[in-house]
Tab-separated table of C-alpha atoms in Angstrom:
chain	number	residue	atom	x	y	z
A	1	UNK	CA	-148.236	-16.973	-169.170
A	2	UNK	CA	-149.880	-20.263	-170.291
A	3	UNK	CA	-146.805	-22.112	-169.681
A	4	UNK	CA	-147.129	-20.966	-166.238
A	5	UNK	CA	-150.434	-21.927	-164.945
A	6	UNK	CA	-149.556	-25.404	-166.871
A	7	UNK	CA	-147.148	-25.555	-164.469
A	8	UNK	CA	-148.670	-24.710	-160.955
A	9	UNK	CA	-152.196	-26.736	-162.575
A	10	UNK	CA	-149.680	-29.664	-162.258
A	11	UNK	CA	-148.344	-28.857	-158.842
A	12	UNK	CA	-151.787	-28.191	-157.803
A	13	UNK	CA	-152.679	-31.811	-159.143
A	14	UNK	CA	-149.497	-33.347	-157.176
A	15	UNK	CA	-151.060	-31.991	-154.172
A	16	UNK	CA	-154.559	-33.216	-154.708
A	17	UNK	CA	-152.857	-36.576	-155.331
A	18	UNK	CA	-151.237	-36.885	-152.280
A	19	UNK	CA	-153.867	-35.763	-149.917
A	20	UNK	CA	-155.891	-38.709	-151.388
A	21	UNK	CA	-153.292	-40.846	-149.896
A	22	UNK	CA	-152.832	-39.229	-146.717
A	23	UNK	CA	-155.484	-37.311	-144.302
A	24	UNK	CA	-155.555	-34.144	-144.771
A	25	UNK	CA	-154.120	-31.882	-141.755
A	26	UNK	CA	-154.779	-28.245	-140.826
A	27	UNK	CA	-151.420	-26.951	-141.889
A	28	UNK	CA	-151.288	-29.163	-145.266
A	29	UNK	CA	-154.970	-27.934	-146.083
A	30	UNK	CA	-153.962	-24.070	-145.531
A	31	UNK	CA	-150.750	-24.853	-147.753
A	32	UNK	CA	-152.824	-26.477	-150.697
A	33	UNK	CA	-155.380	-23.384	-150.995
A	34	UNK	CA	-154.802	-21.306	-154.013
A	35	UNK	CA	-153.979	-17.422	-153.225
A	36	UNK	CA	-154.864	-14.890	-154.719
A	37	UNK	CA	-151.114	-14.658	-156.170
A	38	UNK	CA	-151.936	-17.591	-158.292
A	39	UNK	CA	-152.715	-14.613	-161.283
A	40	UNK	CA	-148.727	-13.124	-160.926
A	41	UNK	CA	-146.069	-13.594	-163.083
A	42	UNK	CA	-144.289	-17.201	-162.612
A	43	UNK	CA	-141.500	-15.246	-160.796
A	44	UNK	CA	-143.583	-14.380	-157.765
A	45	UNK	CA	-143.813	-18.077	-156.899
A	46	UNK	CA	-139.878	-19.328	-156.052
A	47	UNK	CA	-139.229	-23.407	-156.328
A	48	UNK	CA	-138.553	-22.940	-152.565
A	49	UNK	CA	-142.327	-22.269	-152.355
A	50	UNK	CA	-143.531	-24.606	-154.496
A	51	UNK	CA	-141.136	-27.287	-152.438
A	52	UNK	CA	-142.530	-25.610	-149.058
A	53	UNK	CA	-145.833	-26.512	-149.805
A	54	UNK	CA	-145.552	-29.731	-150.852
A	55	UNK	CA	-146.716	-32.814	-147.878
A	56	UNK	CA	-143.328	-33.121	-145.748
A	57	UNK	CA	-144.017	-36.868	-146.127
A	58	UNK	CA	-143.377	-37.009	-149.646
A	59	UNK	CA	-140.229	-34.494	-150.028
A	60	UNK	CA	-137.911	-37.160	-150.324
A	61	UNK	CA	-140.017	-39.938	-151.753
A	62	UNK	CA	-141.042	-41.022	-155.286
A	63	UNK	CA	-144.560	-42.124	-155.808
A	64	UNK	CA	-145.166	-45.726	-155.380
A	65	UNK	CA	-148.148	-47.948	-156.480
A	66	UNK	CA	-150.881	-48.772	-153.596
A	67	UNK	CA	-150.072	-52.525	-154.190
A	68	UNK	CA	-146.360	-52.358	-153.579
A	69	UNK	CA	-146.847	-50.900	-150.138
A	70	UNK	CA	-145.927	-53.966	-147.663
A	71	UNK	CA	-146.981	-54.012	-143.714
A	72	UNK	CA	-144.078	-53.620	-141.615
A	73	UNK	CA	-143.734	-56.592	-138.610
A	74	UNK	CA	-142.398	-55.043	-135.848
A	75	UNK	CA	-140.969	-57.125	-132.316
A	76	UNK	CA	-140.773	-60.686	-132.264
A	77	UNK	CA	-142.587	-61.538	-135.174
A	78	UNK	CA	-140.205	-59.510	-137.332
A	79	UNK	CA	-137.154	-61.009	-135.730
A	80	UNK	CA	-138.821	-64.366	-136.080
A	81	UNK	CA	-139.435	-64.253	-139.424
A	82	UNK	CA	-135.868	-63.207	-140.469
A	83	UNK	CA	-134.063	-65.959	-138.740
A	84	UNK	CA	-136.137	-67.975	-140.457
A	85	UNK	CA	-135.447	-66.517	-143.502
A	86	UNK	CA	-131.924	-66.979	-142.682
A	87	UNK	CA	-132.247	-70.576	-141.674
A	88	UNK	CA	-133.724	-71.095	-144.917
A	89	UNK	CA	-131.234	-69.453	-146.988
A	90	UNK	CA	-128.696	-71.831	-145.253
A	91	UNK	CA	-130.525	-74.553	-145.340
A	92	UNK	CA	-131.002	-73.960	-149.386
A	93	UNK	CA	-127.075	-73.496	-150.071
A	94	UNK	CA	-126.180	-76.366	-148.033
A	95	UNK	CA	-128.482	-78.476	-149.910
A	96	UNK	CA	-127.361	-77.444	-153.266
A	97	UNK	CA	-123.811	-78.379	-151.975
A	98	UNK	CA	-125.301	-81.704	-151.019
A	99	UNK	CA	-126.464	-82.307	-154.546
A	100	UNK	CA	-123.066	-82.461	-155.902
A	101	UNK	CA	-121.982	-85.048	-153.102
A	102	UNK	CA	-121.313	-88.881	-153.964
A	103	UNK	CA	-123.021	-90.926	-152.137
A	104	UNK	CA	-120.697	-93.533	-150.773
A	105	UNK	CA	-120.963	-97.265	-150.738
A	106	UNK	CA	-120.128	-98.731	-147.271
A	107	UNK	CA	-119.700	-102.308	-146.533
A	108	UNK	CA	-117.899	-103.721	-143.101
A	109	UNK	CA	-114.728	-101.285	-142.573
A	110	UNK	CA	-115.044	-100.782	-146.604
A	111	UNK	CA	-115.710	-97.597	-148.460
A	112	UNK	CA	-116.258	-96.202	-152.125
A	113	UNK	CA	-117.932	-92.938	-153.579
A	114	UNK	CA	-120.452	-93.910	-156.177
A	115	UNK	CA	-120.184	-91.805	-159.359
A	116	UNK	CA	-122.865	-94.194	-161.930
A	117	UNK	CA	-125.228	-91.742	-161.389
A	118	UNK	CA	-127.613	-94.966	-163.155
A	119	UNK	CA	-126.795	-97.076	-161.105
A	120	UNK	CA	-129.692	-99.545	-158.829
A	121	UNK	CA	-128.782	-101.167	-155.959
A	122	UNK	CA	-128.909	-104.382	-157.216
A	123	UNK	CA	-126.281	-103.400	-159.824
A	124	UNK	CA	-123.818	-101.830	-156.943
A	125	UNK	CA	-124.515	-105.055	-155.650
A	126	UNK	CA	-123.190	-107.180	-158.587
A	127	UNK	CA	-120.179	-104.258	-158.636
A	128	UNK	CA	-118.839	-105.388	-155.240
A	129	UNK	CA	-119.909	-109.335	-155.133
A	130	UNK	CA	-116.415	-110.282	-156.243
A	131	UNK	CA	-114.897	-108.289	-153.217
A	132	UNK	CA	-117.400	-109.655	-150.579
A	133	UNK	CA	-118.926	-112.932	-152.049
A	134	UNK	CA	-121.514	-112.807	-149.204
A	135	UNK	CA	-123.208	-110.342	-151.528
A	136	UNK	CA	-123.865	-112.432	-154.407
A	137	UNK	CA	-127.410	-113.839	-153.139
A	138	UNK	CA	-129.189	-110.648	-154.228
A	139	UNK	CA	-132.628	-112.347	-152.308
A	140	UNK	CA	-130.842	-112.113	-149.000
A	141	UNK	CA	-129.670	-108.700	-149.498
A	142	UNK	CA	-131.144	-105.877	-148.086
A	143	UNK	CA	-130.406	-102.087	-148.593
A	144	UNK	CA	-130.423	-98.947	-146.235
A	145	UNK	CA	-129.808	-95.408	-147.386
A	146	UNK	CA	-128.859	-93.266	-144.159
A	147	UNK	CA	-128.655	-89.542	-144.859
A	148	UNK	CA	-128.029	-87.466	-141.864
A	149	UNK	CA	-131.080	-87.975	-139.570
A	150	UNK	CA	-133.461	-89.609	-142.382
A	151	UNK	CA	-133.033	-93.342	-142.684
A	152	UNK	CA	-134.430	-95.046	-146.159
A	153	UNK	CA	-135.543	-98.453	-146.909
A	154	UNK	CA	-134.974	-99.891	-150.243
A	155	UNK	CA	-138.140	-102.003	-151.245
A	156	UNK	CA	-137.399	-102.767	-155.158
A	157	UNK	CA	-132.817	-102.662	-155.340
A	158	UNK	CA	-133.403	-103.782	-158.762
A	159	UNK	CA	-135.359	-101.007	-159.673
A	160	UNK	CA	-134.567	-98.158	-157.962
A	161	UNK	CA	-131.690	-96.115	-158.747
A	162	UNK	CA	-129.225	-94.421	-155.480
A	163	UNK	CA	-129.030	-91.328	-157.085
A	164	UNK	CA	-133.147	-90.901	-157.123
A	165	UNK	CA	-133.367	-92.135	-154.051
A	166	UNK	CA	-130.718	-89.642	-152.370
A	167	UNK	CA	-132.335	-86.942	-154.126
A	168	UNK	CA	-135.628	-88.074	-152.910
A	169	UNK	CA	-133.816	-87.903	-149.241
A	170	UNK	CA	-132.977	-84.404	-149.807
A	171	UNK	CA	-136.322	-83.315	-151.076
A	172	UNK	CA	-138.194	-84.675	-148.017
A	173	UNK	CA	-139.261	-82.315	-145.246
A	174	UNK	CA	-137.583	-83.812	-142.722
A	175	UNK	CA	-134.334	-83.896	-144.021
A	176	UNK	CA	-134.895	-80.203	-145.098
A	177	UNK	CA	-135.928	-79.504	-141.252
A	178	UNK	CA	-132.302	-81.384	-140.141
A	179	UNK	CA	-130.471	-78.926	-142.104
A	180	UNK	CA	-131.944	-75.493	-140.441
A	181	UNK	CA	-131.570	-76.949	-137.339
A	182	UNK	CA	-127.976	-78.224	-138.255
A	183	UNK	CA	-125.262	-77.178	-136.043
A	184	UNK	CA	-121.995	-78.691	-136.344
A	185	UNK	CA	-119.981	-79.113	-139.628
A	186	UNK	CA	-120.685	-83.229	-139.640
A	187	UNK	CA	-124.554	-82.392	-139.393
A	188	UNK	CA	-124.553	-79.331	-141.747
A	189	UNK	CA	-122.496	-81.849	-144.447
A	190	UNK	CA	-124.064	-85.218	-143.864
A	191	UNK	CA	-122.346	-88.240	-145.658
A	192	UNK	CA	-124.814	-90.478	-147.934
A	193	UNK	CA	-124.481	-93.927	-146.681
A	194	UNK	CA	-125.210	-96.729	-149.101
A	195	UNK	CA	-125.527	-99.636	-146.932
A	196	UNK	CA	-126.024	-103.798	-147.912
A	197	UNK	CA	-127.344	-105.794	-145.145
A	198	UNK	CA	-126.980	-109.612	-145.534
A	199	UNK	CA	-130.182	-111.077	-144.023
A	200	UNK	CA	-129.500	-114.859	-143.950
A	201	UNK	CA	-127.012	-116.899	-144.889
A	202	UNK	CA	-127.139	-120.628	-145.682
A	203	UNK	CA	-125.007	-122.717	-143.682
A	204	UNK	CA	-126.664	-126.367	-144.877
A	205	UNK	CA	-130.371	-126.286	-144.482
A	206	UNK	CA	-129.884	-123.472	-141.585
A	207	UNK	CA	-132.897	-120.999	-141.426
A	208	UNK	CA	-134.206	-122.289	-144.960
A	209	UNK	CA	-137.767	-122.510	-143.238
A	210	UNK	CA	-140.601	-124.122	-145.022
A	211	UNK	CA	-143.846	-121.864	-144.945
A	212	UNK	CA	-145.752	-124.555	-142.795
A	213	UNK	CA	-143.031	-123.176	-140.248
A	214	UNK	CA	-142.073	-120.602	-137.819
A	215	UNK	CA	-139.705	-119.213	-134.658
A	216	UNK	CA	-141.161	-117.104	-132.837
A	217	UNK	CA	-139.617	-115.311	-129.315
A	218	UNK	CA	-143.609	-114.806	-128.055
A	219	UNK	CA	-145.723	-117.788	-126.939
A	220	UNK	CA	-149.053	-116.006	-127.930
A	221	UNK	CA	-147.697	-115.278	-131.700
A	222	UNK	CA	-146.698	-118.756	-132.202
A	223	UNK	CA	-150.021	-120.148	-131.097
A	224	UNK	CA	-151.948	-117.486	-133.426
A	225	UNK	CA	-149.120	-117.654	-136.723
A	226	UNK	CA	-151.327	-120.370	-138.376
A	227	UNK	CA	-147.864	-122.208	-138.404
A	228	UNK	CA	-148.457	-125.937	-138.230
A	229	UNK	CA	-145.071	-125.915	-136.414
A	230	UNK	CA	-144.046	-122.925	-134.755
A	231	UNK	CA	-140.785	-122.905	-132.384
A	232	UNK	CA	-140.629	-120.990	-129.339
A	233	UNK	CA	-137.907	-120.495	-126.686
A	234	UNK	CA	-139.124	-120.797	-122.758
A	235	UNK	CA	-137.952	-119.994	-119.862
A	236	UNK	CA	-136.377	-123.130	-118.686
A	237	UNK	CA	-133.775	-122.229	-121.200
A	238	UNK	CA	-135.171	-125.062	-123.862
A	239	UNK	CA	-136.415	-124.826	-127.299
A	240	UNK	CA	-140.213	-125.921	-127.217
A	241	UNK	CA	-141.856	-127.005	-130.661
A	242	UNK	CA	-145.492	-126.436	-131.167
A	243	UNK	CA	-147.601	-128.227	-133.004
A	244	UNK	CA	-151.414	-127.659	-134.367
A	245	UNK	CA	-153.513	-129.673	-135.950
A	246	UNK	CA	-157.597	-129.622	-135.740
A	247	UNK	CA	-156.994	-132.271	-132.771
A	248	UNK	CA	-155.481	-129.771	-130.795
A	249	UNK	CA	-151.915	-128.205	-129.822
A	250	UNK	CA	-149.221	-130.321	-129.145
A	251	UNK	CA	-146.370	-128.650	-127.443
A	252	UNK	CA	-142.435	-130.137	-125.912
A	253	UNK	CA	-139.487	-129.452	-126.087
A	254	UNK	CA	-137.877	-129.988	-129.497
A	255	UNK	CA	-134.770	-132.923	-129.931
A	256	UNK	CA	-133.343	-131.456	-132.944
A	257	UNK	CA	-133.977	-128.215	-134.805
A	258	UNK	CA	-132.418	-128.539	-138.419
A	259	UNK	CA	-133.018	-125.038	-139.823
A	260	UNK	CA	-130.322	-123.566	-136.444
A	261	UNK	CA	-126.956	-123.300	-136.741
A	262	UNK	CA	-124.905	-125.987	-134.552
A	263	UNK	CA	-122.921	-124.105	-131.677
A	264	UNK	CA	-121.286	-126.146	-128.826
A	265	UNK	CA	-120.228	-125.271	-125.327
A	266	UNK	CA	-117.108	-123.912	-125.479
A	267	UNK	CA	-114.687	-120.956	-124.115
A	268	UNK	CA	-112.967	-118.694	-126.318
A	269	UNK	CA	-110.291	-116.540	-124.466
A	270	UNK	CA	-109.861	-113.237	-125.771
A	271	UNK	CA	-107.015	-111.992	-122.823
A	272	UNK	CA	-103.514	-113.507	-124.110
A	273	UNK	CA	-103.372	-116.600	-121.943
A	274	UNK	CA	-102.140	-117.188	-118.923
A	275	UNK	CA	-98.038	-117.087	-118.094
A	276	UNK	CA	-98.111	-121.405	-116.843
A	277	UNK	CA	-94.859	-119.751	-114.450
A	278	UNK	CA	-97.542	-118.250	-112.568
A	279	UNK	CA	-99.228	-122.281	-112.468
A	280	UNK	CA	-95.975	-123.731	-110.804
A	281	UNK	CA	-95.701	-120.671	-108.831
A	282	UNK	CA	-99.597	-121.168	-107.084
A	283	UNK	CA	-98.844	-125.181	-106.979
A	284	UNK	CA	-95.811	-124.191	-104.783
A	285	UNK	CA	-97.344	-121.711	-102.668
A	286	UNK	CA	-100.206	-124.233	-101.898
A	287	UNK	CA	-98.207	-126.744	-101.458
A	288	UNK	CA	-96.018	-125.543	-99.049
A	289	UNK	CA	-99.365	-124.510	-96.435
A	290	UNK	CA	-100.781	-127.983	-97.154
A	291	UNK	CA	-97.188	-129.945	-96.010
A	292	UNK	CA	-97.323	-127.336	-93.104
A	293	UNK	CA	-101.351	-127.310	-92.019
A	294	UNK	CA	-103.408	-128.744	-94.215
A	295	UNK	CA	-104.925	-125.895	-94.834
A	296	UNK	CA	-107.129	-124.792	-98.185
A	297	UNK	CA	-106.305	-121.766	-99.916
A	298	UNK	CA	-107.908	-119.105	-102.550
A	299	UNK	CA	-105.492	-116.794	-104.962
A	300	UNK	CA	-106.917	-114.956	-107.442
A	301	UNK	CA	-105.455	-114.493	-110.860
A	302	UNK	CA	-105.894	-110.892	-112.490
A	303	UNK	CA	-105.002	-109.081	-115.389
A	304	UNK	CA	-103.476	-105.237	-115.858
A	305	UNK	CA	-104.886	-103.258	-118.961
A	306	UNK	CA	-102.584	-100.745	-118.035
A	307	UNK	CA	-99.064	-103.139	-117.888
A	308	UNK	CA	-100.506	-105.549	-120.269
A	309	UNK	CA	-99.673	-107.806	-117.825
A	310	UNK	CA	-101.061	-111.288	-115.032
A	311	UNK	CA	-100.756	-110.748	-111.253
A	312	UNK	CA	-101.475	-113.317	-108.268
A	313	UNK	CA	-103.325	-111.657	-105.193
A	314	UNK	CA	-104.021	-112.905	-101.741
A	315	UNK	CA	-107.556	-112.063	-100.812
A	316	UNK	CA	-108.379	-111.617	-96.917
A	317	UNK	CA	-109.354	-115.098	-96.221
A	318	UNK	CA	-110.254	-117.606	-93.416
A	319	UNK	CA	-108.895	-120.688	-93.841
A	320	UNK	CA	-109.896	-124.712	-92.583
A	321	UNK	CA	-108.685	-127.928	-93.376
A	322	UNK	CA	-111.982	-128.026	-95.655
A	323	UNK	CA	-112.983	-124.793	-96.890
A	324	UNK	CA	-111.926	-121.293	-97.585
A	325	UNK	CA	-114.139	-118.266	-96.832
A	326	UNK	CA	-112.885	-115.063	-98.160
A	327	UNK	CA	-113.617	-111.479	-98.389
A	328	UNK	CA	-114.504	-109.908	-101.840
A	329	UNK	CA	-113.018	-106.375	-103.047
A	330	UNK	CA	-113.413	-104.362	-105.736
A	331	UNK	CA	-110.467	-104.014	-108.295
A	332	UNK	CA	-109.376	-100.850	-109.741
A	333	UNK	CA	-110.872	-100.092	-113.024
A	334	UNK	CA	-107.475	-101.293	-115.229
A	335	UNK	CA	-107.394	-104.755	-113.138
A	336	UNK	CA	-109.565	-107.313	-114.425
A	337	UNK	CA	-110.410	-110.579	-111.832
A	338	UNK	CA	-109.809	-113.571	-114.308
A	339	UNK	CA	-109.966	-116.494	-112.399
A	340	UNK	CA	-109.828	-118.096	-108.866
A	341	UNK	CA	-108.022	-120.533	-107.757
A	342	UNK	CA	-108.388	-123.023	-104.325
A	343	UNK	CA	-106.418	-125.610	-103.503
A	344	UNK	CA	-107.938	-129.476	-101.749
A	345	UNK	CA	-104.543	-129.900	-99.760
A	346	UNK	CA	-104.305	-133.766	-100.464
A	347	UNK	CA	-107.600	-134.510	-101.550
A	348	UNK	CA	-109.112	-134.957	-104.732
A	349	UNK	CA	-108.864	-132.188	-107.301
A	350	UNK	CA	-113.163	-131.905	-107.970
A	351	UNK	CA	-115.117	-128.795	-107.791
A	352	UNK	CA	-117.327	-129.636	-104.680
A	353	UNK	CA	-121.220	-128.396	-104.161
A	354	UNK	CA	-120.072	-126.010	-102.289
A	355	UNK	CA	-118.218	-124.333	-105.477
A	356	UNK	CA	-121.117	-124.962	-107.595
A	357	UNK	CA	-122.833	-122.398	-105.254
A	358	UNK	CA	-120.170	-119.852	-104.805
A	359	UNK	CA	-118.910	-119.537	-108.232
A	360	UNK	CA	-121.518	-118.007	-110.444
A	361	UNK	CA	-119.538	-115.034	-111.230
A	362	UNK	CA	-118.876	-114.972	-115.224
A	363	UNK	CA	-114.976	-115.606	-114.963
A	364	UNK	CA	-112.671	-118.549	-115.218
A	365	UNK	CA	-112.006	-120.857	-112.269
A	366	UNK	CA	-109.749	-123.765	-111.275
A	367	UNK	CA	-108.846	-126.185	-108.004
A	368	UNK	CA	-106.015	-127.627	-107.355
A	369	UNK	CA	-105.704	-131.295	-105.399
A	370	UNK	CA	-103.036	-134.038	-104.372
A	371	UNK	CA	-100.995	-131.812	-103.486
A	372	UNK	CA	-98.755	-134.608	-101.727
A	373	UNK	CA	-98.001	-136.259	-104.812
A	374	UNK	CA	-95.148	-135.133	-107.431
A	375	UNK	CA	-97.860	-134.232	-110.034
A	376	UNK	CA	-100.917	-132.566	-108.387
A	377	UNK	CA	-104.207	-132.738	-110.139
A	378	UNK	CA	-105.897	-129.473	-111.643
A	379	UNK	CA	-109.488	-128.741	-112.903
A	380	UNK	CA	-110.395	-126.259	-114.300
A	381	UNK	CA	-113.665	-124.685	-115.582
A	382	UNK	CA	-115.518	-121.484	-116.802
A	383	UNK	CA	-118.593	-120.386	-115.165
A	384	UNK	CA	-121.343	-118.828	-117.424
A	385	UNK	CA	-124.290	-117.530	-115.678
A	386	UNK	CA	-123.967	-120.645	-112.851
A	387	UNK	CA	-123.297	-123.120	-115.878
A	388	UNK	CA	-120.037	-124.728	-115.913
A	389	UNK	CA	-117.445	-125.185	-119.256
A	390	UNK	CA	-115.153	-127.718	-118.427
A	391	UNK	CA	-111.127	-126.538	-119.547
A	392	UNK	CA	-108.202	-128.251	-120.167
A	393	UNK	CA	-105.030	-126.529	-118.945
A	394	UNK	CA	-104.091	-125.445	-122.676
A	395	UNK	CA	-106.897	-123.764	-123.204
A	396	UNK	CA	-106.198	-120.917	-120.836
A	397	UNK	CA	-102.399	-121.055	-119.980
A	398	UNK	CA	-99.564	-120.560	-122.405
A	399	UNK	CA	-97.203	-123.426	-122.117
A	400	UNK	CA	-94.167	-121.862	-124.841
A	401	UNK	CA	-91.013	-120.204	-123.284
A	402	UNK	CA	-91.366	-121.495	-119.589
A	403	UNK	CA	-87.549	-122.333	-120.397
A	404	UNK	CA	-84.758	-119.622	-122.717
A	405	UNK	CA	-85.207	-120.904	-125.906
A	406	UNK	CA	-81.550	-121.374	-126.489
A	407	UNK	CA	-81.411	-124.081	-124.281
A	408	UNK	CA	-83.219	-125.579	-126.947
A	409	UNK	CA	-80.815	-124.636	-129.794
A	410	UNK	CA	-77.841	-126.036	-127.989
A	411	UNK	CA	-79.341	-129.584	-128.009
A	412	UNK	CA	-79.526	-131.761	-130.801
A	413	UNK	CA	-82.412	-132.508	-133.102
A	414	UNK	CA	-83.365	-135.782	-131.074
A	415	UNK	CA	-83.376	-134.341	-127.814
A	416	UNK	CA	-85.565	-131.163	-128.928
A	417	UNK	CA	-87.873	-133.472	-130.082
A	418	UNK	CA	-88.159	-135.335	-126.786
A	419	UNK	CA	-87.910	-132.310	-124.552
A	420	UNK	CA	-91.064	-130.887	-127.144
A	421	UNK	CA	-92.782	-134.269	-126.011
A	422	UNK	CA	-92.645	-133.827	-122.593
A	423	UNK	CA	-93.921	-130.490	-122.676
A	424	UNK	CA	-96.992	-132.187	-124.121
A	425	UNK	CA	-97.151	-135.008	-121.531
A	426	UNK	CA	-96.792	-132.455	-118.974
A	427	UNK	CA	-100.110	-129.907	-120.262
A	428	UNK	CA	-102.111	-133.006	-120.694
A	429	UNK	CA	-101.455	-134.437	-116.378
A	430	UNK	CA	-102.068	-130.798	-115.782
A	431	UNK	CA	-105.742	-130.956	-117.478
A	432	UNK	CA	-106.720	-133.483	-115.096
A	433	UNK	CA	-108.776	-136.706	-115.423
């Protein structure tokens, strides 16, 4: 008998414990109340009883501490917060694939993973100065580290080491931020660039500026630098040099600056040149309308992308004795307009005022005189933004195989010689005076 009321004292106690934890209802309140049964033999109260009148909201659930109870987010903010749960998840096993990346040494169209994981910049540096000799003056050297969308400056290459400073990189919020939002395979696996930047180089005493000097592209720096001489480019396309002293400012423009590289005026062609069949073939054409009219005439000279090839077009034009007004189109994507040509008739092969004018467009342009003589005259010129670049013919025409090259081989060695020479006499009539 003692072993039973132990046991419904306990049950009783599991009751009073769980109606501390939830309100009591009606129905649970009647349930809890001892009967007057309590006193009969263990028997008289079945475990389906007992189970009956326990809280329905604990049948099926073991007791847990008041602490470990969590509030439940329901709507939005629980779907919210488990995407970016899962964001972060990703975000933390792409990174820890990241970690075991190289980063990789790029230079020009060069490559290399870097596996020193000591290694400073300065020292990669010295690694690939025998490759790339522009590297070896460490002062002019700067360093970049792009990872993904984070870009690093390196202030101190001797010191700092790539590996710390790609792990730095992947520690940083933002780069943390790039990977939950990452997308697409290259942005989920970003590449760590290791990049050297050459700054300056030396060519004589260019850019080797003394501190008492400065270039500057804005008038109102150069007159606050402090710079006794400051440089400044204007508008009228000159170099001015300023200079201060407690007089006042003295500014023209400069006669020579030492520290600038020399460049000259000059046309480099970058379409193979010209066919010179298609020359003779204009000169004929010409010269035919002058011997009939006297007329002036304008081809124009273009080249196919597509064929890899040079054409001669007519333009709609109106004609005179002393001019030549035609009517612009616009070329197909794959043709490219690379030069005009008009002929003088008999006169004088010089570009006229007139010309000066018309031909500002950025291409290549030529005119054609004499045309009653044997030899004709030719000029030629590029235009570049209404400046002129006087040509000679070689410079845009291709003088070799204008004749089968086995009619070479069948001559002797004297006669190839002189044929080779008039070839040459010939290019240098057709580059004019």
């Amino acid at each position: 008998m003692g072993n039973e009321n132990n046991a419904l004292n306990e049950f009783l106690a599991e009751i009073e414990s769980g109606e501390n934890q939830n309100p009591p209802t009606a129905e649970t309140t009647q349930k809890a109340e001892p009967s007057a049964e309590v006193e009969k033999p263990a028997e008289a109260v079945p475990q389906e009883a007992i189970k009956e009148s326990a809280p329905a909201s604990t049948e099926n659930e073991s007791p847990e501490p008041k602490e470990a109870i969590q509030p439940t987010l329901t709507g939005d903010d629980s779907l919210e917060a488990a995407l970016e749960k899962s964001k972060k998840a990703s975000a933390d096993r792409i990174l820890g694939n990241l970690a075991e990346k190289n980063p990789i040494f790029k230079y020009g169209s060069a490559s290399d993973p870097i596996t020193d994981k000591d290694i400073t910049f300065d020292a990669l540096r010295q690694k690939y100065e025998t490759d790339f000799p522009e590297l070896e003056e460490g002062q002019n050297i700067s360093w970049t580290v792009v990872y993904g969308k984070v870009t690093e400056n390196v202030s101190k290459p001797s010191k700092e080491k790539v590996y710390e400073v790609k792990a730095k990189i992947e520690a940083s919020a933002k780069f943390l931020e790039a990977l939950k939002k990452a997308k697409t395979d290259a942005d989920k696996s970003p590449e760590c660039i290791i990049k050297p930047f050459v700054r300056a180089q030396k060519k004589g005493d260019a850019l080797a500026l003394p501190s008492y000097k400065g270039i500057y592209l804005d008038y109102e720096e150069a007159l606050s630098s402090g710079k006794v001489i400051s440089l400044v480019p204007a508008r009228d396309g000159r170099v001015y040099e300023i200079r201060k002293n407690r007089i006042g400012v003295f500014q023209s423009p400069a006669r020579v600056i030492g520290e600038l590289a020399e460049i000259k005026e000059q046309f480099i062609m970058s379409l193979p040149k010209i066919p010179v069949f298609l020359l003779y073939q204009i000169i004929e054409f010409f010269r035919v309308i002058s011997k009939k009219d006297k007329l002036e005439l304008l081809v124009h000279l273009v080249y196919d992308t597509e064929k890899e090839k040079y054409n001669v077009l007519i333009p709609k034009q109106k004609v005179t004795r002393m001019s030549v007004d035609s009517e612009n189109e616009e070329y197909p994507q794959n043709i490219i307009h690379v030069m005009d040509i008009h002929s003088h008739n008999v006169m004088a092969a010089k570009f006229s005022s007139t010309d000066d004018k018309d031909e500002k467009a950025t291409r290549l342009y030529g005119v054609i005189g004499r045309l009653d003589k044997v030899m004709p005259e030719i000029a030629l010129r590029a235009s570049t933004g209404g400046k002129f670049i006087e040509l000679g013919a070689d410079d845009i025409f291709d003088f070799e195989a204008v004749y089968p090259e086995e009619w070479i081989d069948s001559l002797n060695h004297e006669m190839a010689e002189a044929i080779c020479e008039a070839d040459m006499n010939t290019s240098n009539n057709l580059g004019g005076d």
